[in-house]
Coordinates of C-alpha atoms in Angstrom, one line a residue:
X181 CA 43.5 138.4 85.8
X182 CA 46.5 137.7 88.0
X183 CA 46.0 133.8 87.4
X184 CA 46.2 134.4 83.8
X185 CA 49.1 136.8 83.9
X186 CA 50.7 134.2 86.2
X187 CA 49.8 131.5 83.3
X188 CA 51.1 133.4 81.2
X189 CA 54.5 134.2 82.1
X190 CA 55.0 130.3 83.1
X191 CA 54.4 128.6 79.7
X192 CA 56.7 131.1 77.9
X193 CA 54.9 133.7 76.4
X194 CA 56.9 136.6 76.4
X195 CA 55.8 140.7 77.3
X196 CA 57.8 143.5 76.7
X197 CA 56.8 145.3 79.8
X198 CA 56.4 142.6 83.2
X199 CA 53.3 143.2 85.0
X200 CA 53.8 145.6 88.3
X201 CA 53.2 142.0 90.7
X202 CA 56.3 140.9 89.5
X203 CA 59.6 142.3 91.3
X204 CA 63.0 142.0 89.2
X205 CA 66.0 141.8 90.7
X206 CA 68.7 143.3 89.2
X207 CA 71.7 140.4 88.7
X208 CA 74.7 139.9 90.7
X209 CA 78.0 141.7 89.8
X210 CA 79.8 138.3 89.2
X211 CA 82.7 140.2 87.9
X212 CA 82.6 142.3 90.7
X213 CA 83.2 139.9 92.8
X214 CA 85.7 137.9 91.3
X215 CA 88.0 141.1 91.2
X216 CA 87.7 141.3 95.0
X217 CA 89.7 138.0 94.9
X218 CA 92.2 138.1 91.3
X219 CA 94.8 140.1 91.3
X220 CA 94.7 142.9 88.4
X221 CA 95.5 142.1 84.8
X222 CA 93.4 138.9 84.0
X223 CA 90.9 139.2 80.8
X224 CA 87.5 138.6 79.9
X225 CA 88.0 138.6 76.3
X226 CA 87.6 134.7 75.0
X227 CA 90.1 135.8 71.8
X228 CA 92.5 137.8 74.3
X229 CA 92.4 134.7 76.6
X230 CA 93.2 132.3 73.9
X231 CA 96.1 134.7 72.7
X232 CA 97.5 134.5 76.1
X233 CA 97.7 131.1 76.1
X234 CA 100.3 130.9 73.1
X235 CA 102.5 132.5 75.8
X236 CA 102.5 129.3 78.0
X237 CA 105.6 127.6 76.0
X238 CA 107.8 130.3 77.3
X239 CA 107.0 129.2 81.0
X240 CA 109.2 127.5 83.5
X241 CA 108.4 126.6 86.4
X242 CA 110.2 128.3 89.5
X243 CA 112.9 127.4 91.8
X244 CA 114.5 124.0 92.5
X245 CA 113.2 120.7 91.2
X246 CA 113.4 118.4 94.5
X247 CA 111.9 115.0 93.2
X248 CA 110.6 113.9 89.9
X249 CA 108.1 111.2 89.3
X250 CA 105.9 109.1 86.9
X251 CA 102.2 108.1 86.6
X252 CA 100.0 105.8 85.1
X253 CA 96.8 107.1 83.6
X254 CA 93.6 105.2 82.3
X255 CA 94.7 105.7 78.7
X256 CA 98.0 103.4 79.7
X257 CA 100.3 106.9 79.2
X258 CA 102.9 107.3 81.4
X259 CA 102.5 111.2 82.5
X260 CA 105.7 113.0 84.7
X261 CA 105.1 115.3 87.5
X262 CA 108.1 117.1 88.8
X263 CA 108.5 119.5 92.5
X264 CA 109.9 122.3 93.2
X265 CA 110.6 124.1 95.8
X266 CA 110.5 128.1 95.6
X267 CA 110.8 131.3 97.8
X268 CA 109.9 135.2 97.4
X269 CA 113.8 136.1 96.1
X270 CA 112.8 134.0 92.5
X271 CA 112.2 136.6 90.1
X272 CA 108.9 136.6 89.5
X273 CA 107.6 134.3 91.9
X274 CA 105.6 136.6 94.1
X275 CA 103.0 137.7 91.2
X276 CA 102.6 134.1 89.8
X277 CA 101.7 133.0 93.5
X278 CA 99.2 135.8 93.9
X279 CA 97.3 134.3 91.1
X280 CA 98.0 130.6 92.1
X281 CA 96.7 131.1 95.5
X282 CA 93.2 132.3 94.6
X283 CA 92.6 128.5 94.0
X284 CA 92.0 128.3 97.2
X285 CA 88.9 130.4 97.5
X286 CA 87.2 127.9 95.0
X287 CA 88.3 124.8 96.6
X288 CA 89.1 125.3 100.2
X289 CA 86.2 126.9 102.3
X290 CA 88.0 128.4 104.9
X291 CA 90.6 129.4 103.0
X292 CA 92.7 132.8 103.3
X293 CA 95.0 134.8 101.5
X294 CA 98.8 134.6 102.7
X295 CA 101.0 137.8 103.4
X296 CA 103.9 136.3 102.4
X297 CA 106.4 139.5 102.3
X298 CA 108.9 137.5 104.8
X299 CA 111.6 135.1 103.7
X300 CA 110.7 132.4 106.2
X301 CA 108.1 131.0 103.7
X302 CA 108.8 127.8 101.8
X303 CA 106.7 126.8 98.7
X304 CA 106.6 124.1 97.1
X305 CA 104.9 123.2 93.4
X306 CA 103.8 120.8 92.2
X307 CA 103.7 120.8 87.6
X308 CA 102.3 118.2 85.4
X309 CA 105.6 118.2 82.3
X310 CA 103.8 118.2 79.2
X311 CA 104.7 118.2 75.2
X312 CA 102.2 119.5 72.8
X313 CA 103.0 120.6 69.3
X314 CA 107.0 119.9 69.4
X315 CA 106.5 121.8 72.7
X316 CA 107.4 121.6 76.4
X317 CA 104.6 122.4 78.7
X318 CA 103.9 122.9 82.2
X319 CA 100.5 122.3 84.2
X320 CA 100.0 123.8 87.4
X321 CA 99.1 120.3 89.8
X322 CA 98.7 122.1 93.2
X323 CA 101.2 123.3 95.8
X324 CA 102.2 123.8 100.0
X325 CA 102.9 126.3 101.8
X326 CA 105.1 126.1 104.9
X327 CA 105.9 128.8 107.4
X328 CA 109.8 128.1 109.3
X329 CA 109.2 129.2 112.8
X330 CA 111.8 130.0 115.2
X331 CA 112.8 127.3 117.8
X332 CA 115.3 128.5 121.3
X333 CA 118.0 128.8 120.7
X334 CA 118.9 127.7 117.5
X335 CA 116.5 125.4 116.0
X336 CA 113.1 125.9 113.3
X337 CA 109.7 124.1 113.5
X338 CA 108.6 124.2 109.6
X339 CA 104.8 124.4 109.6
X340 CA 102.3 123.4 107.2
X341 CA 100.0 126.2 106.4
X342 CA 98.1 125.3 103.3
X343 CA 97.8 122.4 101.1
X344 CA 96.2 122.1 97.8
X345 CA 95.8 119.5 94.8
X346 CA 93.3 120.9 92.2
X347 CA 90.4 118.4 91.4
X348 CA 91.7 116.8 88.5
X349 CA 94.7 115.7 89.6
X350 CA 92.9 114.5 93.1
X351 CA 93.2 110.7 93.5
X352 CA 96.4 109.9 91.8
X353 CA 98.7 109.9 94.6
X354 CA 100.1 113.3 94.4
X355 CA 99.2 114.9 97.6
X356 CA 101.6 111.8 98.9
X357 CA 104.1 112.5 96.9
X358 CA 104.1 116.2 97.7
X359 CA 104.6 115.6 101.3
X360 CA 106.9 113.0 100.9
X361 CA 108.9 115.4 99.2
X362 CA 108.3 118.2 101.8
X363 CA 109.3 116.1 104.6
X364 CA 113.2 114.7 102.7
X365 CA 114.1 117.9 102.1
X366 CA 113.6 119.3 105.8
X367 CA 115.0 115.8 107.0
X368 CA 118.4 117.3 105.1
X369 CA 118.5 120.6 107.2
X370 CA 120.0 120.0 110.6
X371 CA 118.6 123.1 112.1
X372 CA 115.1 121.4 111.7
X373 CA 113.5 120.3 114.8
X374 CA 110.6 118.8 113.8
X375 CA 107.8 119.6 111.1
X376 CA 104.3 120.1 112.1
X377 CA 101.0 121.5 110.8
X378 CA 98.6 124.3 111.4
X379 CA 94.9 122.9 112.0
X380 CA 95.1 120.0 109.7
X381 CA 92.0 118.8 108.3
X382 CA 90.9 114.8 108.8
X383 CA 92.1 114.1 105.2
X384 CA 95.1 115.8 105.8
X385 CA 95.8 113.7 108.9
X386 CA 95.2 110.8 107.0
X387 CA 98.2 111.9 104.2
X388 CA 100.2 112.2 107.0
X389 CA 99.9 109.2 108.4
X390 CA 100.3 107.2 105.3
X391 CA 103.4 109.2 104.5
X392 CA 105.1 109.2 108.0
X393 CA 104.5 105.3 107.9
X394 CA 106.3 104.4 104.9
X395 CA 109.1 106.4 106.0
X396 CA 109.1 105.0 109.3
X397 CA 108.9 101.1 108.5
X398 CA 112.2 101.0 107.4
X399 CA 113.8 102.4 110.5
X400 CA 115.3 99.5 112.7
X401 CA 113.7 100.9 115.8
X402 CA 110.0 100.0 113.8
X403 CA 111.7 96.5 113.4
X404 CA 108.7 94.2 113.0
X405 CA 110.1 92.1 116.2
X406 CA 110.5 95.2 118.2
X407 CA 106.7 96.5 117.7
X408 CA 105.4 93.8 120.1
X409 CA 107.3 95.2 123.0
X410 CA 105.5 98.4 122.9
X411 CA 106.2 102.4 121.6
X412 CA 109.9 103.2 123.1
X413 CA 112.4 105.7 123.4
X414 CA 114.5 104.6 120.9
X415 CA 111.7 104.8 118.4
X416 CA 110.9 108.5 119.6
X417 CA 114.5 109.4 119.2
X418 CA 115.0 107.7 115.9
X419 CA 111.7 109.6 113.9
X420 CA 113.0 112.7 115.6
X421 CA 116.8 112.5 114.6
X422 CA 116.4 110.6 111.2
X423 CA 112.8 112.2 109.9
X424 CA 111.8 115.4 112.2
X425 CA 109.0 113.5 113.1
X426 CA 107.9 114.3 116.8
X427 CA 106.5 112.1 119.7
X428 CA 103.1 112.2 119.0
X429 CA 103.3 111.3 115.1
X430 CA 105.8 108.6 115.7
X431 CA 103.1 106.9 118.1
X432 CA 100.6 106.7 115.4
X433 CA 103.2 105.5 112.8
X434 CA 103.7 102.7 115.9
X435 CA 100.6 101.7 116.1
X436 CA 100.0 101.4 112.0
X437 CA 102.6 99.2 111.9
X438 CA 101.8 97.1 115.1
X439 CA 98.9 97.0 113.8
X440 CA 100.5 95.1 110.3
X441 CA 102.6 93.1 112.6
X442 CA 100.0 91.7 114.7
X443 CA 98.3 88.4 114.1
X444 CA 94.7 90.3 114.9
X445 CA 92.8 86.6 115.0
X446 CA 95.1 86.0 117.7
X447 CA 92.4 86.3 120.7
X448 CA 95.4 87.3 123.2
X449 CA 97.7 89.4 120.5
X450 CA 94.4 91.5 119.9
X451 CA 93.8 92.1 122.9
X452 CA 97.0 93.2 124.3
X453 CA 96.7 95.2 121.0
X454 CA 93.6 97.0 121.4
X455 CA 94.6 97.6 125.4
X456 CA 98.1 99.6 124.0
X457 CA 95.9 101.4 121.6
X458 CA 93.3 102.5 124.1
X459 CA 96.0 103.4 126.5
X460 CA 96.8 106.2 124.2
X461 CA 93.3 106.8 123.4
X462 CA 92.2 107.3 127.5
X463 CA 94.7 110.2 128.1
X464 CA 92.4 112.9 127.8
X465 CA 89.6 110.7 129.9
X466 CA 92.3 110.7 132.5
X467 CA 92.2 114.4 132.1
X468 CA 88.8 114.3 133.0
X469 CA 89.2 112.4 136.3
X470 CA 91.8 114.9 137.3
X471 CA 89.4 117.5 136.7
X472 CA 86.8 115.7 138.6
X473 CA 89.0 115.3 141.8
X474 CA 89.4 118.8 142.2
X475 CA 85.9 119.7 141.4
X476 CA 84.7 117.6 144.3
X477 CA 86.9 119.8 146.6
X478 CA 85.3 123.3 145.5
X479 CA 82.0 122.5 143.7
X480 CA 78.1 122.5 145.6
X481 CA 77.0 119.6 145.4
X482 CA 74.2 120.7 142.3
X483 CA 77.6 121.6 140.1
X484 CA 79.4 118.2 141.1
X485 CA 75.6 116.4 139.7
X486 CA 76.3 118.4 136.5
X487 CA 79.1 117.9 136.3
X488 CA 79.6 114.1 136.5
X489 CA 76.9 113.9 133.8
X490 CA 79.4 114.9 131.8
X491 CA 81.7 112.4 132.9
X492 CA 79.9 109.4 133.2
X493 CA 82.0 106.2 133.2
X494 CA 79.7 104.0 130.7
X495 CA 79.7 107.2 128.4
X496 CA 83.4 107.4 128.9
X497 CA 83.7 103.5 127.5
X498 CA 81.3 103.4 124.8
X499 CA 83.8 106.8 123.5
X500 CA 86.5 105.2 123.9
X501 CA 85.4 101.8 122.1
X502 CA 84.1 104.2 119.4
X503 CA 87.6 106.4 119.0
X504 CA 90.0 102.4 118.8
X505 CA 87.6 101.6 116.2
X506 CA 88.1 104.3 113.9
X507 CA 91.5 104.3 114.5
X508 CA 91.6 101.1 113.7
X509 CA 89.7 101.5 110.3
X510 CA 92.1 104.9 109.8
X511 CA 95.0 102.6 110.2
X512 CA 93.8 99.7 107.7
X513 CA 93.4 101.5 104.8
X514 CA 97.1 102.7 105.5
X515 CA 98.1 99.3 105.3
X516 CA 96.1 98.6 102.5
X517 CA 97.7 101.2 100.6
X518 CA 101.1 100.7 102.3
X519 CA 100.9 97.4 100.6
X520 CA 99.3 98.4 97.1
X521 CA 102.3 100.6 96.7
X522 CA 105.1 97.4 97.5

């Protein structure tokens, strides 16, 4: 009986009542949950939604424009994107951003809500500028948010907190423009010391590089002839000064560039190449020799064995071999793009 019942309820013949082997589950409060995360006043009404959306011509979008640029799509239209830059004193602002920043709990796993009730937050926007219907329209491309910290005695360290482009803008270059954008306007502020990031992700990293590089090439201390003779002060003082761009940045943006500079099928340019790279790349394996040399002085012997496990030299090499080549395949597809944007 159960094998028929079973049968039964699998090719699609339908019972009023379900027999008492099968357990029902009673469905999940999707709603529920989405009001955990939306703020109040949206709608689940298809005609009240579509009556909302009439309101959409009376929108503008908030605070300063900063830069304003074109782009190309498949169907050979020329579409322009335009960012501004915004703060909690707009009129307005603070609701619309509620809203906007739920994005990132459908896009961004680890994402969290902002408090963002203190004036040292920047935001910037990023709108897609529209016409339909005689109209001017606005479409919300994705947007940064970046925290000014306080630097003795009488400097800021903008920081990136959060970084979003929504999907179906992804690819067409507008996470670059974005931070382009971000990074002129805080290069006009002299009270700037430098901007930085909080826990960037591997793609973000990336972004930057690209973007800190094609600022960079054009300063003389990133001269083509002057790459050869290794990273310098001049070049540290120069990103710093001209772009807020601190030590440790500007000695990536070096080695990009070296990299474009250098003839790498010459034998002796590659290697005196690879050696500056892995130079860089060794510092925390010198860390671990340090660390070794005082554990011989206080560890029994049986911690020192475990220890050097840990440490072994061949493992140390075959890391290091393994971190220059990445870098290397990082810094290539900069200079691929670098060049597809000429």
């Amino acid at each position: 009986a159960l094998a028929s019942q079973s049968a039964s309820y699998g090719s699609g013949v339908y019972s009023e009542h379900p027999p008492r082997w099968l357990k029902i589950s009673p469905p999940d409060d999707v709603e529920g949950k989405i009001r955990e995360i939306i703020p109040a006043g949206f709608t689940s009404n298809t005609d009240d939604f579509i009556s909302l959306l009439e309101k959409e011509a009376n929108f503008k979008p908030f605070g300063t424009m900063l830069h304003s640029y074109t782009v190309h799509n498949e169907e050979a239209e020329e579409l322009t994107y335009q960012i501004h830059k915004a703060d909690i004193r707009c009129p307005g602002f603070l609701e619309y951003h509620k809203r906007l920043q739920t994005f990132l709990m459908w896009f961004i796993e680890t994402a969290s809500f902002l408090d963002v009730d203190d004036d040292r937050w920047d935001f910037f926007l990023v709108f897609e500028k529209y016409n339909k219907d005689g109209e001017t329209l606005y479409a919300a491309v994705g947007y940064m948010t970046v925290y000014n910290y306080y630097v003795y005695p009488d400097k800021t360290r903008p920081r990136v907190s959060q970084m979003l482009i929504l999907p179906p803008f992804q690819g067409e270059g507008h996470g670059a423009q974005l931070l382009e954008a971000v990074h002129r306007f805080y290069c006009g502020l002299p009270k700037v010391q430098d901007i930085t990031a909080e826990d960037p992700s591997e793609n973000y990293v990336k972004l930057r590089d690209y973007v800190l590089t094609k600022l960079c090439q054009n300063l003389p201390s990133f001269d083509a002839d002057k790459l050869h003779l290794g990273f310098s002060a001049d070049m540290i003082k120069e990103a710093q000064e001209k772009l807020k761009i601190n030590k440790k940045h500007a000695r990536r943006v070096y080695e990009i560039l070296r990299l474009r500079a250098t003839d790498m099928s010459d034998e002796e340019k590659a290697k005196a190449y690879r050696l500056e790279v892995k130079k860089r790349l060794f510092g925390p394996y010198r860390k671990n020799q340090r660390e070794l040399a005082k554990m011989r002085k206080c560890l029994r012997p049986e911690e020192l064995v475990s220890h050097m496990g840990q440490l072994d030299t061949q493992t140390q090499h075959e890391e290091l071999e393994k971190s220059y080549q990445l870098a290397l395949e990082d810094y290539r597809r900069i200079i691929e793009r670098l060049a597809s944007q000429a």
